Every structure is written in C-alpha cells, then in structure tokens.
PDB file of C-alpha atoms in Angstrom:
ATOM      1  CA  UNK A  22       5.826  -1.792  -9.493  1.00 41.00           C
ATOM      2  CA  UNK A  23       2.483  -3.624  -9.515  1.00 42.00           C
ATOM      3  CA  UNK A  24       0.939  -5.260 -12.563  1.00 40.00           C
ATOM      4  CA  UNK A  25      -1.414  -2.337 -13.286  1.00 53.00           C
ATOM      5  CA  UNK A  26       1.511   0.130 -13.229  1.00 55.00           C
ATOM      6  CA  UNK A  27       3.488  -2.196 -15.509  1.00 52.00           C
ATOM      7  CA  UNK A  28       0.639  -2.269 -18.029  1.00 56.00           C
ATOM      8  CA  UNK A  29       0.305   1.484 -17.963  1.00 58.00           C
ATOM      9  CA  UNK A  30       4.014   2.112 -18.455  1.00 64.00           C
ATOM     10  CA  UNK A  31       4.305   0.323 -21.792  1.00 78.00           C
ATOM     11  CA  UNK A  32       4.743   3.481 -23.824  1.00 80.00           C
ATOM     12  CA  UNK A  33       2.724   6.111 -25.693  1.00 83.00           C
ATOM     13  CA  UNK A  34      -0.966   5.376 -25.993  1.00 94.00           C
ATOM     14  CA  UNK A  35      -1.237   2.674 -23.358  1.00 96.00           C
ATOM     15  CA  UNK A  36      -2.544   4.920 -20.566  1.00 95.00           C
ATOM     16  CA  UNK A  37      -5.255   6.173 -22.912  1.00 95.00           C
ATOM     17  CA  UNK A  38      -5.968   2.604 -24.006  1.00 97.00           C
ATOM     18  CA  UNK A  39      -6.416   1.240 -20.474  1.00 96.00           C
ATOM     19  CA  UNK A  40      -8.550   4.238 -19.477  1.00 96.00           C
ATOM     20  CA  UNK A  41     -10.756   3.486 -22.501  1.00 97.00           C
ATOM     21  CA  UNK A  42     -10.994  -0.186 -21.487  1.00 97.00           C
ATOM     22  CA  UNK A  43     -12.295   0.919 -18.080  1.00 96.00           C
ATOM     23  CA  UNK A  44     -14.820   3.246 -19.728  1.00 96.00           C
ATOM     24  CA  UNK A  45     -15.985   0.468 -22.043  1.00 96.00           C
ATOM     25  CA  UNK A  46     -16.430  -1.897 -19.103  1.00 96.00           C
ATOM     26  CA  UNK A  47     -18.607   0.753 -17.415  1.00 96.00           C
ATOM     27  CA  UNK A  48     -20.759   0.988 -20.545  1.00 95.00           C
ATOM     28  CA  UNK A  49     -19.544   4.456 -21.526  1.00 96.00           C
ATOM     29  CA  UNK A  50     -19.218   3.495 -25.187  1.00 94.00           C
ATOM     30  CA  UNK A  51     -18.829   6.957 -26.723  1.00 95.00           C
ATOM     31  CA  UNK A  52     -16.082   7.995 -24.309  1.00 97.00           C
ATOM     32  CA  UNK A  53     -14.376   4.618 -24.741  1.00 97.00           C
ATOM     33  CA  UNK A  54     -14.453   5.019 -28.518  1.00 97.00           C
ATOM     34  CA  UNK A  55     -12.750   8.406 -28.234  1.00 97.00           C
ATOM     35  CA  UNK A  56     -10.105   6.922 -25.937  1.00 97.00           C
ATOM     36  CA  UNK A  57      -9.401   3.987 -28.230  1.00 98.00           C
ATOM     37  CA  UNK A  58      -9.204   6.346 -31.202  1.00 97.00           C
ATOM     38  CA  UNK A  59      -6.669   8.554 -29.375  1.00 97.00           C
ATOM     39  CA  UNK A  60      -4.678   5.505 -28.291  1.00 97.00           C
ATOM     40  CA  UNK A  61      -4.699   4.210 -31.870  1.00 98.00           C
ATOM     41  CA  UNK A  62      -3.294   7.501 -33.109  1.00 98.00           C
ATOM     42  CA  UNK A  63      -0.511   7.327 -30.482  1.00 97.00           C
ATOM     43  CA  UNK A  64       0.232   3.700 -31.358  1.00 97.00           C
ATOM     44  CA  UNK A  65       0.447   4.577 -35.041  1.00 97.00           C
ATOM     45  CA  UNK A  66       2.888   7.418 -34.317  1.00 96.00           C
ATOM     46  CA  UNK A  67       5.006   5.062 -32.193  1.00 95.00           C
ATOM     47  CA  UNK A  68       4.715   2.234 -34.785  1.00 95.00           C
ATOM     48  CA  UNK A  69       3.483  -0.023 -31.949  1.00 96.00           C
ATOM     49  CA  UNK A  70       1.901  -2.899 -33.875  1.00 96.00           C
ATOM     50  CA  UNK A  71       0.656  -4.640 -30.731  1.00 96.00           C
ATOM     51  CA  UNK A  72      -1.007  -1.414 -29.623  1.00 96.00           C
ATOM     52  CA  UNK A  73      -2.529  -0.850 -33.056  1.00 97.00           C
ATOM     53  CA  UNK A  74      -3.988  -4.375 -33.103  1.00 98.00           C
ATOM     54  CA  UNK A  75      -5.399  -3.998 -29.587  1.00 97.00           C
ATOM     55  CA  UNK A  76      -6.916  -0.579 -30.253  1.00 98.00           C
ATOM     56  CA  UNK A  77      -8.437  -1.722 -33.554  1.00 98.00           C
ATOM     57  CA  UNK A  78      -9.872  -4.786 -31.851  1.00 98.00           C
ATOM     58  CA  UNK A  79     -11.436  -2.685 -29.084  1.00 98.00           C
ATOM     59  CA  UNK A  80     -12.731  -0.134 -31.595  1.00 98.00           C
ATOM     60  CA  UNK A  81     -14.367  -3.020 -33.447  1.00 98.00           C
ATOM     61  CA  UNK A  82     -16.139  -4.015 -30.228  1.00 97.00           C
ATOM     62  CA  UNK A  83     -17.405  -0.452 -29.798  1.00 97.00           C
ATOM     63  CA  UNK A  84     -18.578  -0.398 -33.417  1.00 97.00           C
ATOM     64  CA  UNK A  85     -20.407  -3.688 -32.865  1.00 97.00           C
ATOM     65  CA  UNK A  86     -22.162  -2.222 -29.829  1.00 94.00           C
ATOM     66  CA  UNK A  87     -23.247   0.710 -31.969  1.00 94.00           C
ATOM     67  CA  UNK A  88     -24.254  -1.684 -34.785  1.00 97.00           C
ATOM     68  CA  UNK A  89     -21.763  -0.060 -37.151  1.00 97.00           C
ATOM     69  CA  UNK A  90     -20.854  -3.446 -38.569  1.00 98.00           C
ATOM     70  CA  UNK A  91     -19.023  -2.180 -41.651  1.00 98.00           C
ATOM     71  CA  UNK A  92     -16.592  -0.174 -39.529  1.00 98.00           C
ATOM     72  CA  UNK A  93     -16.222  -3.099 -37.111  1.00 98.00           C
ATOM     73  CA  UNK A  94     -15.202  -5.327 -40.023  1.00 98.00           C
ATOM     74  CA  UNK A  95     -12.608  -2.753 -41.136  1.00 98.00           C
ATOM     75  CA  UNK A  96     -11.114  -2.569 -37.645  1.00 98.00           C
ATOM     76  CA  UNK A  97     -11.060  -6.349 -37.242  1.00 98.00           C
ATOM     77  CA  UNK A  98      -9.404  -6.805 -40.634  1.00 98.00           C
ATOM     78  CA  UNK A  99      -6.721  -4.325 -39.657  1.00 98.00           C
ATOM     79  CA  UNK A 100      -6.078  -6.190 -36.380  1.00 98.00           C
ATOM     80  CA  UNK A 101      -6.235  -9.500 -38.264  1.00 98.00           C
ATOM     81  CA  UNK A 102      -3.498  -8.391 -40.663  1.00 98.00           C
ATOM     82  CA  UNK A 103      -1.152  -7.580 -37.773  1.00 98.00           C
ATOM     83  CA  UNK A 104      -1.935 -10.820 -35.919  1.00 98.00           C
ATOM     84  CA  UNK A 105      -1.316 -12.851 -39.086  1.00 98.00           C
ATOM     85  CA  UNK A 106       2.087 -11.197 -39.523  1.00 97.00           C
ATOM     86  CA  UNK A 107       2.890 -11.987 -35.875  1.00 96.00           C
ATOM     87  CA  UNK A 108       1.521 -15.577 -36.135  1.00 96.00           C
ATOM     88  CA  UNK A 109      -0.740 -14.864 -33.160  1.00 96.00           C
ATOM     89  CA  UNK A 110      -3.108 -17.809 -33.627  1.00 95.00           C
ATOM     90  CA  UNK A 111      -5.179 -17.263 -30.480  1.00 94.00           C
ATOM     91  CA  UNK A 112      -5.878 -13.619 -31.275  1.00 97.00           C
ATOM     92  CA  UNK A 113      -6.788 -14.672 -34.812  1.00 97.00           C
ATOM     93  CA  UNK A 114      -9.385 -17.104 -33.448  1.00 97.00           C
ATOM     94  CA  UNK A 115     -10.991 -14.328 -31.412  1.00 97.00           C
ATOM     95  CA  UNK A 116     -10.911 -11.945 -34.353  1.00 98.00           C
ATOM     96  CA  UNK A 117     -12.406 -14.560 -36.691  1.00 98.00           C
ATOM     97  CA  UNK A 118     -15.313 -15.243 -34.338  1.00 98.00           C
ATOM     98  CA  UNK A 119     -16.058 -11.543 -33.932  1.00 98.00           C
ATOM     99  CA  UNK A 120     -15.607 -10.852 -37.635  1.00 98.00           C
ATOM    100  CA  UNK A 121     -18.143 -13.556 -38.505  1.00 98.00           C
ATOM    101  CA  UNK A 122     -20.651 -11.914 -36.138  1.00 98.00           C
ATOM    102  CA  UNK A 123     -19.949  -8.505 -37.672  1.00 98.00           C
ATOM    103  CA  UNK A 124     -20.424  -9.916 -41.167  1.00 98.00           C
ATOM    104  CA  UNK A 125     -23.752 -11.394 -40.141  1.00 98.00           C
ATOM    105  CA  UNK A 126     -24.743  -8.053 -38.646  1.00 98.00           C
ATOM    106  CA  UNK A 127     -23.732  -6.445 -41.925  1.00 98.00           C
ATOM    107  CA  UNK A 128     -25.997  -8.919 -43.782  1.00 98.00           C
ATOM    108  CA  UNK A 129     -23.096 -10.851 -45.295  1.00 98.00           C
ATOM    109  CA  UNK A 130     -23.811 -14.368 -44.009  1.00 98.00           C
ATOM    110  CA  UNK A 131     -22.023 -15.991 -46.951  1.00 98.00           C
ATOM    111  CA  UNK A 132     -18.693 -14.525 -45.850  1.00 98.00           C
ATOM    112  CA  UNK A 133     -19.468 -15.474 -42.240  1.00 98.00           C
ATOM    113  CA  UNK A 134     -20.110 -19.066 -43.322  1.00 98.00           C
ATOM    114  CA  UNK A 135     -16.614 -19.275 -44.815  1.00 98.00           C
ATOM    115  CA  UNK A 136     -15.117 -18.110 -41.530  1.00 98.00           C
ATOM    116  CA  UNK A 137     -17.218 -20.536 -39.476  1.00 98.00           C
ATOM    117  CA  UNK A 138     -16.143 -23.457 -41.677  1.00 98.00           C
ATOM    118  CA  UNK A 139     -12.479 -22.520 -41.137  1.00 98.00           C
ATOM    119  CA  UNK A 140     -13.076 -22.184 -37.391  1.00 98.00           C
ATOM    120  CA  UNK A 141     -14.710 -25.617 -37.241  1.00 98.00           C
ATOM    121  CA  UNK A 142     -11.643 -27.132 -38.933  1.00 97.00           C
ATOM    122  CA  UNK A 143      -9.368 -25.339 -36.467  1.00 97.00           C
ATOM    123  CA  UNK A 144     -11.349 -26.376 -33.385  1.00 97.00           C
ATOM    124  CA  UNK A 145     -11.531 -29.944 -34.670  1.00 94.00           C
ATOM    125  CA  UNK A 146      -7.738 -29.999 -35.131  1.00 95.00           C
ATOM    126  CA  UNK A 147      -7.385 -28.678 -31.542  1.00 95.00           C
ATOM    127  CA  UNK A 148      -9.710 -31.518 -30.426  1.00 96.00           C
ATOM    128  CA  UNK A 149     -12.081 -28.955 -28.918  1.00 97.00           C
ATOM    129  CA  UNK A 150     -15.585 -30.416 -29.239  1.00 97.00           C
ATOM    130  CA  UNK A 151     -17.196 -27.654 -27.152  1.00 97.00           C
ATOM    131  CA  UNK A 152     -15.956 -24.882 -29.463  1.00 97.00           C
ATOM    132  CA  UNK A 153     -16.788 -27.026 -32.491  1.00 98.00           C
ATOM    133  CA  UNK A 154     -20.405 -27.440 -31.352  1.00 98.00           C
ATOM    134  CA  UNK A 155     -20.767 -23.736 -30.518  1.00 98.00           C
ATOM    135  CA  UNK A 156     -19.437 -22.828 -33.961  1.00 98.00           C
ATOM    136  CA  UNK A 157     -21.690 -25.369 -35.690  1.00 98.00           C
ATOM    137  CA  UNK A 158     -24.695 -23.689 -34.051  1.00 98.00           C
ATOM    138  CA  UNK A 159     -23.521 -20.282 -35.278  1.00 98.00           C
ATOM    139  CA  UNK A 160     -22.909 -21.788 -38.710  1.00 98.00           C
ATOM    140  CA  UNK A 161     -26.491 -23.068 -38.748  1.00 98.00           C
ATOM    141  CA  UNK A 162     -27.767 -19.559 -37.933  1.00 98.00           C
ATOM    142  CA  UNK A 163     -25.675 -18.108 -40.758  1.00 98.00           C
ATOM    143  CA  UNK A 164     -26.993 -20.740 -43.171  1.00 98.00           C
ATOM    144  CA  UNK A 165     -30.562 -19.804 -42.223  1.00 98.00           C
ATOM    145  CA  UNK A 166     -29.715 -16.132 -42.809  1.00 98.00           C
ATOM    146  CA  UNK A 167     -28.234 -17.132 -46.169  1.00 98.00           C
ATOM    147  CA  UNK A 168     -31.452 -18.979 -47.081  1.00 97.00           C
ATOM    148  CA  UNK A 169     -29.798 -22.415 -46.951  1.00 98.00           C
ATOM    149  CA  UNK A 170     -32.001 -24.308 -44.470  1.00 97.00           C
ATOM    150  CA  UNK A 171     -30.837 -27.775 -45.530  1.00 97.00           C
ATOM    151  CA  UNK A 172     -27.230 -26.874 -44.722  1.00 98.00           C
ATOM    152  CA  UNK A 173     -28.372 -25.321 -41.439  1.00 98.00           C
ATOM    153  CA  UNK A 174     -30.081 -28.576 -40.497  1.00 98.00           C
ATOM    154  CA  UNK A 175     -26.951 -30.548 -41.463  1.00 98.00           C
ATOM    155  CA  UNK A 176     -24.809 -28.315 -39.233  1.00 98.00           C
ATOM    156  CA  UNK A 177     -27.180 -28.849 -36.304  1.00 98.00           C
ATOM    157  CA  UNK A 178     -27.241 -32.598 -36.896  1.00 98.00           C
ATOM    158  CA  UNK A 179     -23.439 -32.648 -36.900  1.00 98.00           C
ATOM    159  CA  UNK A 180     -23.458 -30.793 -33.568  1.00 98.00           C
ATOM    160  CA  UNK A 181     -26.035 -33.296 -32.281  1.00 97.00           C
ATOM    161  CA  UNK A 182     -23.806 -36.216 -33.274  1.00 97.00           C
ATOM    162  CA  UNK A 183     -20.905 -34.709 -31.309  1.00 97.00           C
ATOM    163  CA  UNK A 184     -23.144 -34.430 -28.255  1.00 96.00           C
ATOM    164  CA  UNK A 185     -24.348 -37.992 -28.779  1.00 96.00           C
ATOM    165  CA  UNK A 186     -20.725 -39.226 -28.917  1.00 94.00           C
ATOM    166  CA  UNK A 187     -20.225 -37.771 -25.437  1.00 94.00           C
ATOM    167  CA  UNK A 188     -23.454 -39.269 -24.112  1.00 94.00           C
ATOM    168  CA  UNK A 189     -25.306 -35.939 -24.033  1.00 94.00           C
ATOM    169  CA  UNK A 190     -28.631 -37.353 -25.210  1.00 96.00           C
ATOM    170  CA  UNK A 191     -30.758 -34.367 -24.154  1.00 97.00           C
ATOM    171  CA  UNK A 192     -28.549 -31.857 -25.961  1.00 96.00           C
ATOM    172  CA  UNK A 193     -28.402 -34.062 -29.042  1.00 96.00           C
ATOM    173  CA  UNK A 194     -32.190 -34.449 -29.087  1.00 97.00           C
ATOM    174  CA  UNK A 195     -32.703 -30.676 -28.750  1.00 97.00           C
ATOM    175  CA  UNK A 196     -30.414 -30.024 -31.717  1.00 97.00           C
ATOM    176  CA  UNK A 197     -32.166 -32.694 -33.790  1.00 97.00           C
ATOM    177  CA  UNK A 198     -35.512 -31.035 -32.978  1.00 97.00           C
ATOM    178  CA  UNK A 199     -34.122 -27.665 -34.008  1.00 97.00           C
ATOM    179  CA  UNK A 200     -32.901 -29.146 -37.313  1.00 97.00           C
ATOM    180  CA  UNK A 201     -36.331 -30.718 -37.900  1.00 95.00           C
ATOM    181  CA  UNK A 202     -38.022 -27.394 -37.157  1.00 96.00           C
ATOM    182  CA  UNK A 203     -35.863 -25.604 -39.735  1.00 96.00           C
ATOM    183  CA  UNK A 204     -36.704 -28.225 -42.346  1.00 93.00           C
ATOM    184  CA  UNK A 205     -40.359 -28.150 -41.268  1.00 88.00           C
ATOM    185  CA  UNK A 206     -40.529 -24.481 -42.172  1.00 78.00           C
ATOM    186  CA  UNK A 207     -39.528 -25.381 -45.743  1.00 73.00           C
ATOM    187  CA  UNK A 208     -42.284 -27.933 -46.184  1.00 68.00           C
ATOM    188  CA  UNK A 209     -44.822 -25.575 -44.572  1.00 64.00           C
ATOM    189  CA  UNK A 210     -44.086 -22.864 -47.134  1.00 58.00           C
TER     190      UNK A 210
END
C-alpha cells in the first residue's frame, strides 16, 4: 500500500477530506468547502478528533479565502480546543497565526495583538529569530490597525535590533525607516 492509499484508508471522512484538499489546491473553494463540511460531519459521527480538527482547520482556510472571518475564527477555535487537549504545540502555533490574521480581518486587532505577543514569547523561547521578526512585523501592523502607532514603531525597532544582532544592517535600516514613517504620520496629523 502506498502512502496516498494509507492516508485515504484512515476511516470515515478521510476520502472526502483528501478530495476536498485537492479541490482547494486547485482553487475550487466552494466545492472544497462542501467536501470539508461532509468530512467534518463524518468525523463527528466517528468521534475522530484528529479528523474534526483537520476539517475545521481547512474550513477556516476556506472561510478566510471568502473573507468570512467570523466563521473562520469559530472553526479555528474549535480546532484549537482539540489541539490543546492533545498538547499538539505545533498545530497550535499554526492555528494561532491564522487566528490572529482572521481576527485582524474581522477588525479585532486588539485580540490579534494578544496572540502575536504570545507567539513572540514562544518563538523567543524556541530561539527562532526569523519567526520572531516575522511576528513582530505582523504585531506592528496590528498595532497600526488598533491606532497604536507608538507601539507599532517599538515592535519594528525590536525587529530591527534582532536583524542588527545578526549583522543584517540593510534589513535593520529598512525596519527603522518604517518605524520612523509610522511616527512621522502622527506628527504630520
């Protein structure tokens, strides 16, 4: 049995799930959504928590594509609950990143900021400067959306200092300029 056959023989709902993944990858969002919904129903009937989390996560992606951010948040929170119970830290990181984006899309940057701050702590504890810098940039965007430009500039300056510590002078300078531009908009108003 090859790997694809193994994946498809996991139990009720998985064939539908993998067919929906293929549809989503082809950009057929509506058909993919229907497939994930059907798979979710099968997973629920089979009490397959892994399947439920995966289907909810994929449904959240479809909702994000359709800019239905409220529904995406609901799906991600459902997947998050399962992953927390299973202590699936890596899935939780992915969910947190996507949930923060959905919250921003739903015009809730304050809640997104809380998630980004937690992610920064996590990435710092993993000694992952690349993910820390990426998250600091997203945090700065969320602060701007939340009308907190000073905090946005601080986040960018922190990202710049990380780049500077690694000798990335050009990247650090670009982030410093971006921070100055954000603060410049305040004084111009």
